[in-house]
Amino acid sequence: ETGVTQTPRHLVMGMTNKKSLKCEQHLGHNAMYWYKQSAKKPLELMFVYSLEERVENNSVPSRFSPECPNSSHLFLHLHTLQPEDSALYLCASSQDYLRDAGHSPLHFGNGTRLTVT
Amino acid sequence: AQTVTQSQPEMSVQEAETVTLSCTYDTSESDYYLFWYKQPPSRQMILVIRQEAYKQQNATENRFSVNFQKAAKSFSLKISDSQLGDAAMYFCAYRSAYGGSQGNLIFGKGTKLSVKP
């Protein structure tokens, strides 16, 4: 059983739709992340939240809008997506964003498989 | 900028045999961590093993071990006594020892491992 839960597991949406991806972590962590995993490409870090504040936005188009209402929940709001946005979206959490990597490993969810038609 | 390269898109191993997955990386930092993650069909990224760069001893976790060659910037994963459940995508990842944006995970493109019964 994973400590990081993502819903939905699969999502198909048209380019004019608005949808949201949800991530919840039950580990008491302070940092949460959105990654995009496309075929034959390395995982791409999209956003990082630390203590509910966005600390990184890696040149992600504005059609992706993250929200972190509290340290346990993270959303990714989607609107007017393009077919090339089809990918697996992975959420992760870690104890502390600012502590060194050895003390704060990432825990991942099972991802949401997004298909944009 | 750091990069991680996995030169084997796919590998295959016979059940109970040993297989080695390759990974090289490029960095100018002296203090960092290296990881191998496994992503089975369930899609969750599971940490398999990690290595601290300042440790000369190679990390081991049961049937999984690494060959860390710091000077050559090489970090291969050896899986002994391969089992059907080892079939998955394997990702090599680098993370600076520092927290914050410097400590973000950098992934390779992955190696798909098949295990033949």
Short mmCIF file of C-alpha atoms in Angstrom, two decimals:
data_model
loop_
_atom_site.label_atom_id
_atom_site.label_comp_id
_atom_site.label_asym_id
_atom_site.label_seq_id
_atom_site.Cartn_x
_atom_site.Cartn_y
_atom_site.Cartn_z
CA GLU A 1 0.00 0.00 0.00
CA THR A 2 1.40 3.36 -1.01
CA GLY A 3 1.54 6.33 1.34
CA VAL A 4 0.88 8.58 -1.64
CA THR A 5 -2.50 8.18 -3.33
CA GLN A 6 -3.40 9.61 -6.71
CA THR A 7 -6.82 9.86 -8.34
CA PRO A 8 -8.07 9.22 -10.89
CA ARG A 9 -5.94 6.38 -12.13
CA HIS A 10 -6.89 7.07 -15.74
CA LEU A 11 -8.31 10.20 -17.34
CA VAL A 12 -9.39 10.90 -20.91
CA MET A 13 -10.25 14.47 -21.73
CA GLY A 14 -10.89 16.64 -24.73
CA MET A 15 -8.85 19.73 -25.44
CA THR A 16 -11.62 22.02 -24.25
CA ASN A 17 -12.30 20.20 -20.99
CA LYS A 18 -11.32 21.22 -17.50
CA LYS A 19 -10.28 18.49 -15.10
CA SER A 20 -8.19 18.08 -11.96
CA LEU A 21 -5.73 15.49 -10.74
CA LYS A 22 -5.60 14.81 -7.02
CA CYS A 23 -2.77 13.64 -4.81
CA GLU A 24 -2.91 12.85 -1.12
CA GLN A 25 -0.05 11.78 1.11
CA HIS A 26 -0.45 10.05 4.46
CA LEU A 27 3.20 10.26 5.49
CA GLY A 28 3.28 13.58 7.34
CA HIS A 29 5.61 15.03 4.72
CA ASN A 30 6.11 18.75 4.14
CA ALA A 31 7.00 18.77 0.45
CA MET A 32 4.99 17.59 -2.55
CA TYR A 33 5.91 17.32 -6.22
CA TRP A 34 4.33 16.89 -9.64
CA TYR A 35 6.29 15.00 -12.28
CA LYS A 36 5.41 14.34 -15.92
CA GLN A 37 6.47 11.01 -17.43
CA SER A 38 6.32 10.82 -21.23
CA ALA A 39 7.31 7.86 -23.34
CA LYS A 40 11.04 7.60 -24.01
CA LYS A 41 11.83 10.74 -22.02
CA PRO A 42 13.21 11.21 -18.52
CA LEU A 43 10.80 12.21 -15.81
CA GLU A 44 10.29 15.95 -15.81
CA LEU A 45 9.80 17.89 -12.61
CA MET A 46 6.88 20.28 -13.01
CA PHE A 47 6.12 21.84 -9.63
CA VAL A 48 7.32 21.67 -6.05
CA TYR A 49 5.44 22.76 -2.96
CA SER A 50 7.12 23.11 0.42
CA LEU A 51 4.93 23.83 3.43
CA GLU A 52 2.11 24.70 1.03
CA GLU A 53 4.17 27.33 -0.78
CA ARG A 54 5.13 26.81 -4.40
CA VAL A 55 8.91 26.82 -4.56
CA GLU A 56 9.49 25.62 -8.10
CA ASN A 57 7.76 26.02 -11.42
CA ASN A 58 9.89 24.50 -14.15
CA SER A 59 8.67 26.46 -17.17
CA VAL A 60 5.37 24.65 -17.21
CA PRO A 61 2.65 26.08 -19.50
CA SER A 62 -0.13 27.95 -17.76
CA ARG A 63 -2.68 25.37 -18.88
CA PHE A 64 -1.34 23.39 -15.90
CA SER A 65 -2.27 25.02 -12.60
CA PRO A 66 -1.18 23.45 -9.30
CA GLU A 67 -2.86 23.95 -5.96
CA CYS A 68 -1.73 22.88 -2.50
CA PRO A 69 -4.44 23.66 0.06
CA ASN A 70 -2.58 21.88 2.88
CA SER A 71 0.53 19.78 3.33
CA SER A 72 -1.36 16.54 2.68
CA HIS A 73 -3.09 17.43 -0.58
CA LEU A 74 -1.90 18.53 -3.97
CA PHE A 75 -3.96 19.17 -7.09
CA LEU A 76 -3.12 19.74 -10.71
CA HIS A 77 -5.84 21.63 -12.54
CA LEU A 78 -5.93 21.09 -16.28
CA HIS A 79 -7.57 23.21 -18.97
CA THR A 80 -7.29 23.55 -22.73
CA LEU A 81 -4.66 20.84 -22.92
CA GLN A 82 -2.93 19.67 -26.08
CA PRO A 83 -2.51 16.10 -27.31
CA GLU A 84 1.22 16.29 -26.48
CA ASP A 85 0.25 16.69 -22.83
CA SER A 86 -0.82 13.05 -22.80
CA ALA A 87 1.46 11.35 -20.29
CA LEU A 88 1.67 9.73 -16.88
CA TYR A 89 1.54 12.35 -14.14
CA LEU A 90 3.26 11.28 -10.95
CA CYS A 91 2.92 12.87 -7.56
CA ALA A 92 5.60 12.48 -4.91
CA SER A 93 6.26 13.69 -1.41
CA SER A 94 9.27 14.06 0.85
CA GLN A 95 9.78 14.91 4.48
CA ASP A 96 11.48 18.21 3.89
CA TYR A 97 12.38 20.10 0.71
CA LEU A 98 15.29 21.98 2.21
CA ARG A 99 17.05 19.15 4.01
CA ASP A 100 19.70 17.23 2.19
CA ALA A 101 18.60 14.51 -0.17
CA GLY A 102 19.79 11.68 2.01
CA HIS A 103 17.41 12.51 4.80
CA SER A 104 14.45 13.27 2.61
CA PRO A 105 13.91 10.60 -0.04
CA LEU A 106 10.93 10.87 -2.39
CA HIS A 107 7.88 8.64 -2.12
CA PHE A 108 5.80 8.32 -5.28
CA GLY A 109 2.17 7.59 -6.01
CA ASN A 110 0.85 5.29 -8.75
CA GLY A 111 0.28 8.14 -11.17
CA THR A 112 -2.61 9.30 -13.34
CA ARG A 113 -2.52 8.20 -16.98
CA LEU A 114 -3.81 11.20 -18.90
CA THR A 115 -4.95 11.02 -22.52
CA VAL A 116 -5.89 14.21 -24.32
CA THR A 117 -8.03 13.68 -27.41
CA ALA B 1 23.89 20.81 -15.32
CA GLN B 2 23.78 17.22 -14.25
CA THR B 3 22.73 14.49 -16.66
CA VAL B 4 21.96 10.81 -16.27
CA THR B 5 22.34 8.35 -19.14
CA GLN B 6 20.98 4.84 -19.38
CA SER B 7 22.29 3.35 -22.60
CA GLN B 8 20.18 0.18 -22.56
CA PRO B 9 16.54 0.84 -23.47
CA GLU B 10 15.69 -2.85 -22.96
CA MET B 11 17.29 -5.84 -21.28
CA SER B 12 16.26 -9.42 -20.83
CA VAL B 13 17.32 -12.04 -18.28
CA GLN B 14 16.49 -15.64 -17.59
CA GLU B 15 14.82 -16.37 -14.28
CA ALA B 16 17.40 -17.13 -11.55
CA GLU B 17 20.19 -15.57 -13.59
CA THR B 18 22.05 -12.31 -12.99
CA VAL B 19 21.67 -9.11 -14.97
CA THR B 20 23.45 -5.77 -14.83
CA LEU B 21 21.86 -2.48 -15.82
CA SER B 22 24.15 0.39 -16.77
CA CYS B 23 24.01 4.03 -15.77
CA THR B 24 26.44 6.88 -16.23
CA TYR B 25 26.09 10.43 -15.03
CA ASP B 26 27.77 13.75 -15.39
CA THR B 27 28.28 16.22 -12.57
CA SER B 28 30.81 18.66 -11.24
CA GLU B 29 29.64 18.16 -7.67
CA SER B 30 31.50 16.02 -5.19
CA ASP B 31 28.66 15.30 -2.79
CA TYR B 32 25.54 13.64 -4.14
CA TYR B 33 23.31 10.59 -4.04
CA LEU B 34 22.53 8.05 -6.71
CA PHE B 35 19.40 5.95 -6.83
CA TRP B 36 17.83 3.10 -8.71
CA TYR B 37 14.05 3.19 -8.90
CA LYS B 38 11.83 0.39 -10.13
CA GLN B 39 8.54 1.09 -11.88
CA PRO B 40 6.40 -2.06 -12.29
CA PRO B 41 3.13 -2.12 -14.23
CA SER B 42 1.42 -0.66 -11.16
CA ARG B 43 3.33 2.51 -12.16
CA GLN B 44 4.50 3.39 -8.67
CA MET B 45 8.15 4.40 -8.56
CA ILE B 46 9.74 2.25 -5.88
CA LEU B 47 13.17 2.97 -4.47
CA VAL B 48 15.37 -0.07 -4.95
CA ILE B 49 18.73 1.09 -3.69
CA ARG B 50 20.70 4.24 -3.08
CA GLN B 51 24.36 5.15 -2.84
CA GLU B 52 26.00 8.07 -1.09
CA ALA B 53 28.85 9.43 -3.20
CA TYR B 54 31.13 9.86 -0.20
CA LYS B 55 30.93 6.15 0.61
CA GLN B 56 33.37 3.93 -1.22
CA GLN B 57 31.55 0.76 -0.27
CA ASN B 58 28.97 -0.37 -2.79
CA ALA B 59 25.40 -0.45 -1.50
CA THR B 60 23.54 -3.76 -1.36
CA GLU B 61 19.90 -4.61 -0.68
CA ASN B 62 19.25 -8.34 -0.68
CA ARG B 63 19.52 -9.44 -4.34
CA PHE B 64 20.26 -5.92 -5.55
CA SER B 65 23.72 -4.41 -5.50
CA VAL B 66 25.49 -1.57 -7.24
CA ASN B 67 28.90 -1.06 -8.75
CA PHE B 68 29.70 2.56 -8.03
CA GLN B 69 32.74 3.93 -9.82
CA LYS B 70 32.97 7.57 -8.81
CA ALA B 71 35.92 8.51 -10.99
CA ALA B 72 34.27 6.97 -14.02
CA LYS B 73 30.87 8.39 -13.01
CA SER B 74 29.31 5.00 -13.41
CA PHE B 75 26.56 3.45 -11.30
CA SER B 76 25.39 0.04 -12.47
CA LEU B 77 22.74 -2.13 -10.84
CA LYS B 78 23.20 -5.87 -10.50
CA ILE B 79 20.19 -8.07 -9.88
CA SER B 80 21.07 -11.57 -8.74
CA ASP B 81 18.79 -14.61 -8.83
CA SER B 82 16.30 -12.72 -11.02
CA GLN B 83 12.64 -13.29 -10.30
CA LEU B 84 9.57 -12.78 -12.46
CA GLY B 85 8.55 -9.94 -10.16
CA ASP B 86 11.70 -8.04 -11.10
CA ALA B 87 10.27 -7.32 -14.54
CA ALA B 88 9.80 -3.55 -14.67
CA MET B 89 11.24 -0.27 -15.87
CA TYR B 90 14.36 0.68 -13.95
CA PHE B 91 15.39 4.28 -13.61
CA CYS B 92 18.74 5.59 -12.50
CA ALA B 93 18.56 8.95 -10.74
CA TYR B 94 20.94 11.57 -9.40
CA ARG B 95 20.34 13.99 -6.59
CA SER B 96 22.64 16.64 -5.21
CA ALA B 97 23.35 16.25 -1.50
CA TYR B 98 21.93 19.70 -0.93
CA GLY B 99 18.28 20.38 -0.40
CA GLY B 100 16.08 22.82 -2.27
CA SER B 101 16.23 23.07 -6.05
CA GLN B 102 19.77 21.70 -6.08
CA GLY B 103 18.43 18.52 -4.56
CA ASN B 104 15.86 17.76 -7.24
CA LEU B 105 16.01 14.28 -8.69
CA ILE B 106 17.40 13.94 -12.22
CA PHE B 107 16.32 10.76 -13.96
CA GLY B 108 17.63 8.73 -16.85
CA LYS B 109 15.29 7.52 -19.58
CA GLY B 110 14.98 4.08 -18.08
CA THR B 111 15.71 0.46 -18.95
CA LYS B 112 12.90 -1.99 -19.48
CA LEU B 113 13.82 -5.33 -17.91
CA SER B 114 12.07 -8.52 -18.99
CA VAL B 115 12.45 -11.75 -17.03
CA LYS B 116 11.97 -15.00 -18.92
CA PRO B 117 10.64 -18.04 -17.05
#
